[in-house]
Short mmCIF file of C-alpha atoms in Angstrom, two decimals:
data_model
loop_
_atom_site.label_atom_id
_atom_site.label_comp_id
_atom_site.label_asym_id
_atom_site.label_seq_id
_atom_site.Cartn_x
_atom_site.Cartn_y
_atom_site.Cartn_z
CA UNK K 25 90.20 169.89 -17.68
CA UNK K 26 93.08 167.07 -17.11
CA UNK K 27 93.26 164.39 -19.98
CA UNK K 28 92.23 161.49 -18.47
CA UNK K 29 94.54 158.60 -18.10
CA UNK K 30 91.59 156.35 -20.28
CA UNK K 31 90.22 157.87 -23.54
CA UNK K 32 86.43 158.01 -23.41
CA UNK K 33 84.54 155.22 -25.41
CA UNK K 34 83.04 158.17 -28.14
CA UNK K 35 85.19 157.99 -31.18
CA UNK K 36 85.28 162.00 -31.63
CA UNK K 37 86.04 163.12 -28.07
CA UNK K 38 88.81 159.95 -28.00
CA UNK K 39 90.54 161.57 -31.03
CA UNK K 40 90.17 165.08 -29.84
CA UNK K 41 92.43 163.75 -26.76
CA UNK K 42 94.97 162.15 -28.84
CA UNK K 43 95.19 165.48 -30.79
CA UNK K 44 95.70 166.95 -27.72
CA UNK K 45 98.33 164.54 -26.57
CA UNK K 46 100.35 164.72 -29.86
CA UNK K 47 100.58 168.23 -29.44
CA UNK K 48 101.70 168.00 -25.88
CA UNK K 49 104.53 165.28 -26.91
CA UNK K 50 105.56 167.28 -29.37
CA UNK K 51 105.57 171.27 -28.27
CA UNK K 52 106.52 169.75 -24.83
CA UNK K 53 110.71 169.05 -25.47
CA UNK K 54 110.51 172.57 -27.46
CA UNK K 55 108.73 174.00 -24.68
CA UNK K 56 111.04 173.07 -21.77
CA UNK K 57 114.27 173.69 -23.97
CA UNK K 58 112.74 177.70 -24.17
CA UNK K 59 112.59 178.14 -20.92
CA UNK K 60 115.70 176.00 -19.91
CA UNK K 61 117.28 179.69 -21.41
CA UNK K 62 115.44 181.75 -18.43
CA UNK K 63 117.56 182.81 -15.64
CA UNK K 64 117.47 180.73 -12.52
CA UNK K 65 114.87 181.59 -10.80
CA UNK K 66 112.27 182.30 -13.32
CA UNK K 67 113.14 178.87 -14.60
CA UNK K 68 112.17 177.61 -11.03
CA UNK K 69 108.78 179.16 -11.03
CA UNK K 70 108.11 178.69 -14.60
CA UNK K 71 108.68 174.95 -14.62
CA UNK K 72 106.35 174.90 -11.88
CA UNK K 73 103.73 176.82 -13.93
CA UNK K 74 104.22 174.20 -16.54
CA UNK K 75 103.22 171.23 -13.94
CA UNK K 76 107.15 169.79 -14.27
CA UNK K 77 108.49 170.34 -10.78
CA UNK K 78 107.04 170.59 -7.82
CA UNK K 79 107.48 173.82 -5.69
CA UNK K 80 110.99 172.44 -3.97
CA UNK K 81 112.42 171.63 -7.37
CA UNK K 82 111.03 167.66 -7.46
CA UNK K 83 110.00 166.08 -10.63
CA UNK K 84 106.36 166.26 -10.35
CA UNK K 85 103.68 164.86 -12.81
CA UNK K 86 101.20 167.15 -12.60
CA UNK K 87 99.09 167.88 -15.89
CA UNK K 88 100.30 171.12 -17.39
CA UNK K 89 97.08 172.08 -18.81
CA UNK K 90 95.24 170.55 -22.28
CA UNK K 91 97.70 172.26 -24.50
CA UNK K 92 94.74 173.09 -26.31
CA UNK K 93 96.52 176.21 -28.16
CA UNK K 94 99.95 175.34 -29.10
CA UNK K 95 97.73 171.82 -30.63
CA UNK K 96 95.29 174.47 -32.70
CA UNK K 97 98.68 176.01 -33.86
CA UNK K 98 99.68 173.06 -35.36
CA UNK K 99 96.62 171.53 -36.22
CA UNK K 100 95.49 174.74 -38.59
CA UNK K 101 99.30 174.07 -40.06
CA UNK K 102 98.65 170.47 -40.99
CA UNK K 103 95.33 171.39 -42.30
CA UNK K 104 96.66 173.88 -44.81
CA UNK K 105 99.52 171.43 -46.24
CA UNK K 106 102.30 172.48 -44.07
CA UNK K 107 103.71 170.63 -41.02
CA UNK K 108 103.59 170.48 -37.43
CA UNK K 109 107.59 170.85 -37.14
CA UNK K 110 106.88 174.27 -39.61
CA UNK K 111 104.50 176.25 -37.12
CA UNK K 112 106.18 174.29 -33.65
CA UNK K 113 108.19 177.53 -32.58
CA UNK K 114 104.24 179.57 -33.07
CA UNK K 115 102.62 176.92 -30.87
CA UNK K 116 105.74 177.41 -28.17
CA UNK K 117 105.01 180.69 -28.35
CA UNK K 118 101.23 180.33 -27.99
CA UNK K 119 101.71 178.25 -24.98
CA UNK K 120 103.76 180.78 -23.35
CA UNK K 121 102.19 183.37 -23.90
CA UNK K 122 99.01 181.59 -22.03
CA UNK K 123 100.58 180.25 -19.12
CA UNK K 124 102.15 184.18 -19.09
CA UNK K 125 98.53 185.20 -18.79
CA UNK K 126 97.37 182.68 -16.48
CA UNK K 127 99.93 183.52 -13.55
CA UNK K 128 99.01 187.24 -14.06
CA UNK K 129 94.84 186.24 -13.65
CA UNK K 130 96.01 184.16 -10.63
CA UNK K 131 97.65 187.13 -8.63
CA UNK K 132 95.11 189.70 -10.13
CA UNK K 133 92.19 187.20 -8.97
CA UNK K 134 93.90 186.54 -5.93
CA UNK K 135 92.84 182.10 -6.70
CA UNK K 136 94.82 179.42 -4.68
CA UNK K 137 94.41 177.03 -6.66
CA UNK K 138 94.93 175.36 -10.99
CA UNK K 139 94.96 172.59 -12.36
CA UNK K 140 94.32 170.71 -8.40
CA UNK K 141 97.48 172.44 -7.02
CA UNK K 142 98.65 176.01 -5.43
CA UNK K 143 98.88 178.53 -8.00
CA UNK K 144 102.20 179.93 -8.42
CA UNK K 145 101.56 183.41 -6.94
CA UNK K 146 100.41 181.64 -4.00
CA UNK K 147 103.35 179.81 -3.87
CA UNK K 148 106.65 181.96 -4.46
CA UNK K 149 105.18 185.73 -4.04
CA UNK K 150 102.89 187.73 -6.03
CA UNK K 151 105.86 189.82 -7.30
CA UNK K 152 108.08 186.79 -8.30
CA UNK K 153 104.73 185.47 -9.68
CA UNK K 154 104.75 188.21 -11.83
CA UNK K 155 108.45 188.52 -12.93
CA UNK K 156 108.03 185.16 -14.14
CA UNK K 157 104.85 185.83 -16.36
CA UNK K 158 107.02 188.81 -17.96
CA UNK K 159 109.92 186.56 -18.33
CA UNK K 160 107.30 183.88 -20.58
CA UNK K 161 105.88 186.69 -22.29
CA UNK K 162 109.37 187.99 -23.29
CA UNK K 163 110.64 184.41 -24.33
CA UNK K 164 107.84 184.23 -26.68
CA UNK K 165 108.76 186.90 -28.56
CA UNK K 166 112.23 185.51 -28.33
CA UNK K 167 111.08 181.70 -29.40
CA UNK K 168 109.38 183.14 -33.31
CA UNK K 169 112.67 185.13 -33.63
CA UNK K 170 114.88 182.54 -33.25
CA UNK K 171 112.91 180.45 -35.77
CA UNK K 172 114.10 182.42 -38.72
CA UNK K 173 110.98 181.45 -40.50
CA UNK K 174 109.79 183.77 -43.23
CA UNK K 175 106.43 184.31 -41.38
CA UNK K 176 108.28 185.78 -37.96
CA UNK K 177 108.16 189.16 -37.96
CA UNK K 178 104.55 189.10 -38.55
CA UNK K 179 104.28 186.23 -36.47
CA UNK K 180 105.57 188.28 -33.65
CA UNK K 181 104.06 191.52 -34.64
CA UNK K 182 100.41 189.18 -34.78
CA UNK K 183 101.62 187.89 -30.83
CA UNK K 184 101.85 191.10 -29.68
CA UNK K 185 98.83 192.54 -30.93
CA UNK K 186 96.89 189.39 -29.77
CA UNK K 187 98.59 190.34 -25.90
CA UNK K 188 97.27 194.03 -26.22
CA UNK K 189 94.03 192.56 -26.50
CA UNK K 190 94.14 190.10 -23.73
CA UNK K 191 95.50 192.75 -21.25
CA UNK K 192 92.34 195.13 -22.10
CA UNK K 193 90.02 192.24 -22.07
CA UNK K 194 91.37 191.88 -18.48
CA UNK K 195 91.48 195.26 -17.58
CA UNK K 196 87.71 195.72 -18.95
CA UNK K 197 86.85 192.65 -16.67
CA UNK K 198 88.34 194.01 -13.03
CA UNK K 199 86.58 197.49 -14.11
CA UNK K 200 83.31 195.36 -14.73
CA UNK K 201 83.79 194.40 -11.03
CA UNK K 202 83.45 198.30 -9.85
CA UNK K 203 80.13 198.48 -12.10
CA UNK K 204 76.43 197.77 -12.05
CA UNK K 205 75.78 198.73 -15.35
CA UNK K 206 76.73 196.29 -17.67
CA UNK K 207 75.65 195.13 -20.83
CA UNK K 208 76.08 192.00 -23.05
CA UNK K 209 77.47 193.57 -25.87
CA UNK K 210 80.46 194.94 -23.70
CA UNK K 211 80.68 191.91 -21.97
CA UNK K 212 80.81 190.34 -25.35
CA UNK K 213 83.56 192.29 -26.44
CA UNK K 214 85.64 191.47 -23.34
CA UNK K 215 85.13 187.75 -23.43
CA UNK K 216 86.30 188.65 -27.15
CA UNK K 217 90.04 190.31 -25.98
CA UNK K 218 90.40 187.56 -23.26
CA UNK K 219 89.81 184.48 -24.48
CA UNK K 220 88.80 184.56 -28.19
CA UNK K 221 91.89 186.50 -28.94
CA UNK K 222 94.07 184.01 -28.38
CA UNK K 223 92.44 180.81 -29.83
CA UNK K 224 91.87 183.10 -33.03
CA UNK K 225 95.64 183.86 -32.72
CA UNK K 226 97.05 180.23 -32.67
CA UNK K 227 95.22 179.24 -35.82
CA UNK K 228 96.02 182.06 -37.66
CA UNK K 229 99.85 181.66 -36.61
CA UNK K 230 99.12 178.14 -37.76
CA UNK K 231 98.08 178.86 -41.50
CA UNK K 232 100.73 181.72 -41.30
CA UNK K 233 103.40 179.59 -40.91
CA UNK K 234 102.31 177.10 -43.21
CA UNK K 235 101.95 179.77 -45.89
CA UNK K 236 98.42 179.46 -46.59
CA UNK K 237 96.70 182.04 -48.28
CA UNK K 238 94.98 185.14 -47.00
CA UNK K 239 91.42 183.91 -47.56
CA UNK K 240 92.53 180.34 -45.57
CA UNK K 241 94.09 182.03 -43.02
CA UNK K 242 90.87 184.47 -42.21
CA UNK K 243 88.37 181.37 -42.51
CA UNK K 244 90.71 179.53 -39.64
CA UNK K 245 91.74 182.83 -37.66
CA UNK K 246 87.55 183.18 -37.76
CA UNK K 247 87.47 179.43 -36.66
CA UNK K 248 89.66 180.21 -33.76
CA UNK K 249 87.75 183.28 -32.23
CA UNK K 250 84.06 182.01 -32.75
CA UNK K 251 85.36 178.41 -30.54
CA UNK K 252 87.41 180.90 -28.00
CA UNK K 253 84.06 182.91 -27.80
CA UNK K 254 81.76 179.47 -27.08
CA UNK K 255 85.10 177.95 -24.85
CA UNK K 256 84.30 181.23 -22.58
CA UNK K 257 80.33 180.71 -22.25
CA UNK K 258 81.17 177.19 -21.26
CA UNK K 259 83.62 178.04 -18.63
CA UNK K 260 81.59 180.70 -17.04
CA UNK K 261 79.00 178.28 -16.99
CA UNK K 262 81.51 175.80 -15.13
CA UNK K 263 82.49 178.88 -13.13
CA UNK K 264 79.27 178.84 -11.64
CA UNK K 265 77.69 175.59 -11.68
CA UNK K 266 81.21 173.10 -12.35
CA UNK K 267 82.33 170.27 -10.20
CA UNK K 268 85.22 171.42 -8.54
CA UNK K 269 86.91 168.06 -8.68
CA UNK K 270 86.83 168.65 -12.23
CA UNK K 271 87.50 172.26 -12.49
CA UNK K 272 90.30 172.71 -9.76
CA UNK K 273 88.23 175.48 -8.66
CA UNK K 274 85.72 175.86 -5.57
CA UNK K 275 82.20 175.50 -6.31
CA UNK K 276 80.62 179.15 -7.00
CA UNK K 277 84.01 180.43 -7.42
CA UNK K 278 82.30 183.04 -9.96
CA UNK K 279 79.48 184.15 -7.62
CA UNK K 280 81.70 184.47 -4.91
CA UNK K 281 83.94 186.50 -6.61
CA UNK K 282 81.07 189.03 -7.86
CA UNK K 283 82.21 187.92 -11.53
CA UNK K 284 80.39 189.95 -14.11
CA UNK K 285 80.55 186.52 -16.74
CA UNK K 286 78.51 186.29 -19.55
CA UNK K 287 75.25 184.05 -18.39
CA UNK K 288 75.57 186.82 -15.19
CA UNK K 289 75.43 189.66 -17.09
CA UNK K 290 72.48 187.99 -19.48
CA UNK K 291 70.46 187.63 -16.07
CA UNK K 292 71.51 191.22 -14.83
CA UNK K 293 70.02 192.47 -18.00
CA UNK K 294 67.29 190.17 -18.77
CA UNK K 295 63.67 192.25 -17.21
CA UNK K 296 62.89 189.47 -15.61
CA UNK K 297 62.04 188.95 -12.10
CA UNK K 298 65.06 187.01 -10.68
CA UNK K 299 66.60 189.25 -12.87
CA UNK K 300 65.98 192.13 -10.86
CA UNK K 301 66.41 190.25 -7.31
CA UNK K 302 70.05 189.44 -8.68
CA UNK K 303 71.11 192.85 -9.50
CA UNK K 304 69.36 193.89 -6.26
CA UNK K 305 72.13 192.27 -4.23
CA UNK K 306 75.03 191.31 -6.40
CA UNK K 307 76.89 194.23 -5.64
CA UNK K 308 76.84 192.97 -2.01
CA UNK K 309 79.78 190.69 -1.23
CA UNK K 310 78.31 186.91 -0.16
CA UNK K 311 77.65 185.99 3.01
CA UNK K 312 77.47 182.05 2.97
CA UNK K 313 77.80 179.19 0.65
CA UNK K 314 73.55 179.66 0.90
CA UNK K 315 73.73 182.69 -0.67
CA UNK K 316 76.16 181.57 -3.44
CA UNK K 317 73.55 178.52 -3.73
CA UNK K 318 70.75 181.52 -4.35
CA UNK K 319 72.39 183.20 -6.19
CA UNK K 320 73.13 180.73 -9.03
CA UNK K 321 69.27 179.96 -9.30
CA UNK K 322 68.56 183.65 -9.67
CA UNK K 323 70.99 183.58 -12.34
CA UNK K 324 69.39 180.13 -14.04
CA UNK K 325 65.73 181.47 -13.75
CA UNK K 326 66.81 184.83 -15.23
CA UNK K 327 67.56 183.03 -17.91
CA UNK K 328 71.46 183.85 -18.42
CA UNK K 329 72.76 179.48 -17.93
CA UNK K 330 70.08 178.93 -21.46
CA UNK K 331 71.08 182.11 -23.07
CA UNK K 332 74.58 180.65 -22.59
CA UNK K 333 74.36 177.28 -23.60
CA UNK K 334 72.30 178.24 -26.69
CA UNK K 335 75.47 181.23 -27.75
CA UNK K 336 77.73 178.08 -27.64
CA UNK K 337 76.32 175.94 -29.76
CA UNK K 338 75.62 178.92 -31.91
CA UNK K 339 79.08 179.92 -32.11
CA UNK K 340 79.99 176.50 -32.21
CA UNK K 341 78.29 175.47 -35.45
CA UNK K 342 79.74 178.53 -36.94
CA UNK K 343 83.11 177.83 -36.30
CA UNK K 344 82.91 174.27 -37.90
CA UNK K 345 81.17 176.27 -41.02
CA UNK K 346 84.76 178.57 -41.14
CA UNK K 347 86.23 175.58 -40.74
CA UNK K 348 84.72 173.77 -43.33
CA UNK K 349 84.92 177.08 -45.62
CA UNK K 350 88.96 177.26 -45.22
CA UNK K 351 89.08 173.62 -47.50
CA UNK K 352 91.50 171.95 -44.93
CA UNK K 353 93.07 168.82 -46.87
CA UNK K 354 94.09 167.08 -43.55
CA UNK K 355 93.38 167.42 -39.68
CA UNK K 356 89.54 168.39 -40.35
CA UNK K 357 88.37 165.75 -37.98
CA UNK K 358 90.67 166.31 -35.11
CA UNK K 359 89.60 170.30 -35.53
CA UNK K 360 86.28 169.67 -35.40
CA UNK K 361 86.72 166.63 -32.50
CA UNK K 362 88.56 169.72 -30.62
CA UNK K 363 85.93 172.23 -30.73
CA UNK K 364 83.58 169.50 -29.99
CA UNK K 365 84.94 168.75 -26.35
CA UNK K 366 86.32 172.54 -25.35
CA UNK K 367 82.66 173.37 -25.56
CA UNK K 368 81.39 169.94 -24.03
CA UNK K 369 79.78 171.07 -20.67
CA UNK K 370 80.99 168.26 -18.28
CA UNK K 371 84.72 168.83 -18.18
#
């Protein structure tokens, strides 16, 4: 989702994206000083990650992404009395530590395209592709250390955790690809490690470095995971049924990679009729964009694009409630604006 050159006319979602852009304008000079310190080459390919240069070393202007964690980072700081400038080297970190995982999906996925341009496997090489996410994740690490902050050994010990748990959320996904027996609750659990990790991560490092107290710091940790859990319903919904001019992605791009996402996995298990037709041949690779067109109806009349939207605004509402229950004394509205558009169903 790029931040749109004109804030929408709905007070919330405009000062979700000014949130967003404060963040950006203030983690981005941090950001690009960090990995000014890689060596040559992984500096090339990671300022192209980042949307800075283009792929012959041009200034480019493409978005780099929403900066939606390294803003939660310093959003959950500001809401527990401390400062953005306090928890800036966590949201750094945060932020590299995604884009690290992003270029590693992209080769592992094998996808052309983010954020409306080549990805950067497809660009320089799978295996400089992936020297460069290990050089991000690495500089992360590096980035809390360098702070000196009193909260950076846990900081980094939390980081690293929070990557062990994105790396078996991934690996359960590509071995969910091999299987057709699935359930939700696993499929839960991976959505958990690969996206809800993360989001649960940055506001914990948030309150962490603001020196909140344990009970703060669980209620906006619990904030983070039950949004990253709804963010992931919403974009395996888009996965399936998004506009690709506003995803980056082609249409189906789910279906046609035999994706075993949450509202698929609902349908594979749901009794029903279409249920059943869609497990009969979703092991089968697709054949034509017909097909992909069938097979996202078998997947809405099993049920498993309701079942989604209804877990969203169920985890939704009780994210704002650990929000509400961690007694933020500033930024409550900009949280809540946040969580409001990452699960918004039109971006």
């Amino acid at each position: 989702m790029a931040t749109p050159e004109v804030f929408p006319q709905a007070a919330p979602a405009r000062r979700a994206y000014q949130a967003l852009n404060e963040a950006r304008d203030r983690v981005d000079p941090a950001l690009r000083s960090a990995v000014d310190a890689l060596p040559e080459d992984m500096r090339h390919i990671a300022r192209y990650q980042f949307g800075w240069i283009d792929e012959h070393g041009g200034v480019s202007e493409t978005s780099g992404g929403k900066a939606l964690r390294p803003a939660l980072v310093l959003l959950a700081a500001e809401a527990v009395g401390g400062t953005a400038e306090q928890a800036l080297p966590a949201a750094v970190a945060v932020e590299l530590v995604h884009n690290f995982s992003l270029i590693h999906d992209d080769v592992i996925d094998t996808d052309a395209t983010r954020r409306h341009r080549p990805t950067a496997w497809s660009v320089f090489g799978a295996s400089a592709a992936i020297l460069a996410g290990d050089s991000l994740l690495s500089l992360a690490s590096g980035v809390i250390a360098d702070s000196e902050h009193p909260a950076a050994l846990s900081g980094i010990r939390l980081l690293n955790t929070t990557v062990q748990e994105l790396v078996q959320g991934q690996v359960t996904d590509l071995a969910f690809e091999q299987r057709d027996d699935v359930d939700v609750a696993e499929c839960q659990r991976m959505a958990e490690a690969k996206t809800a990790a993360l989001l649960a991560s940055a506001c914990e490092l948030g309150a962490r470095f603001a020196g909140a107290d344990p009970r703060r710091t669980e209620h906006l940790r619990r904030f983070g995971h039950d949004l990253g859990l709804a963010f992931q319903h919403v974009d395996d919904l888009l996965g399936i049924w998004g506009d690709p001019d506003t995803t980056g992605k082609p249409a189906y791009s789910d279906l046609y990679a035999r994706k075993k996402t949450l509202p698929v996995v609902f349908a594979l298990n749901s009794e029903t009729p279409a249920g059943r037709r869609l497990a009969a041949h979703y092991h089968h690779p697709p054949n034509a964009e017909t097909d992909l067109t069938a097979t996202a109806e078998l997947v809405d009349n099993a049920g498993g694009r309701a079942w989604s939207h209804t877990q969203a605004d169920r985890l939704l509402t009780s994210a704002l409630d650990h929000l509400d229950a961690a007694g933020p004394t500033a930024r409550a509205e900009e949280l809540t604006a946040l969580a409001h558009l990452v699960t918004q169903r039109d971006h």
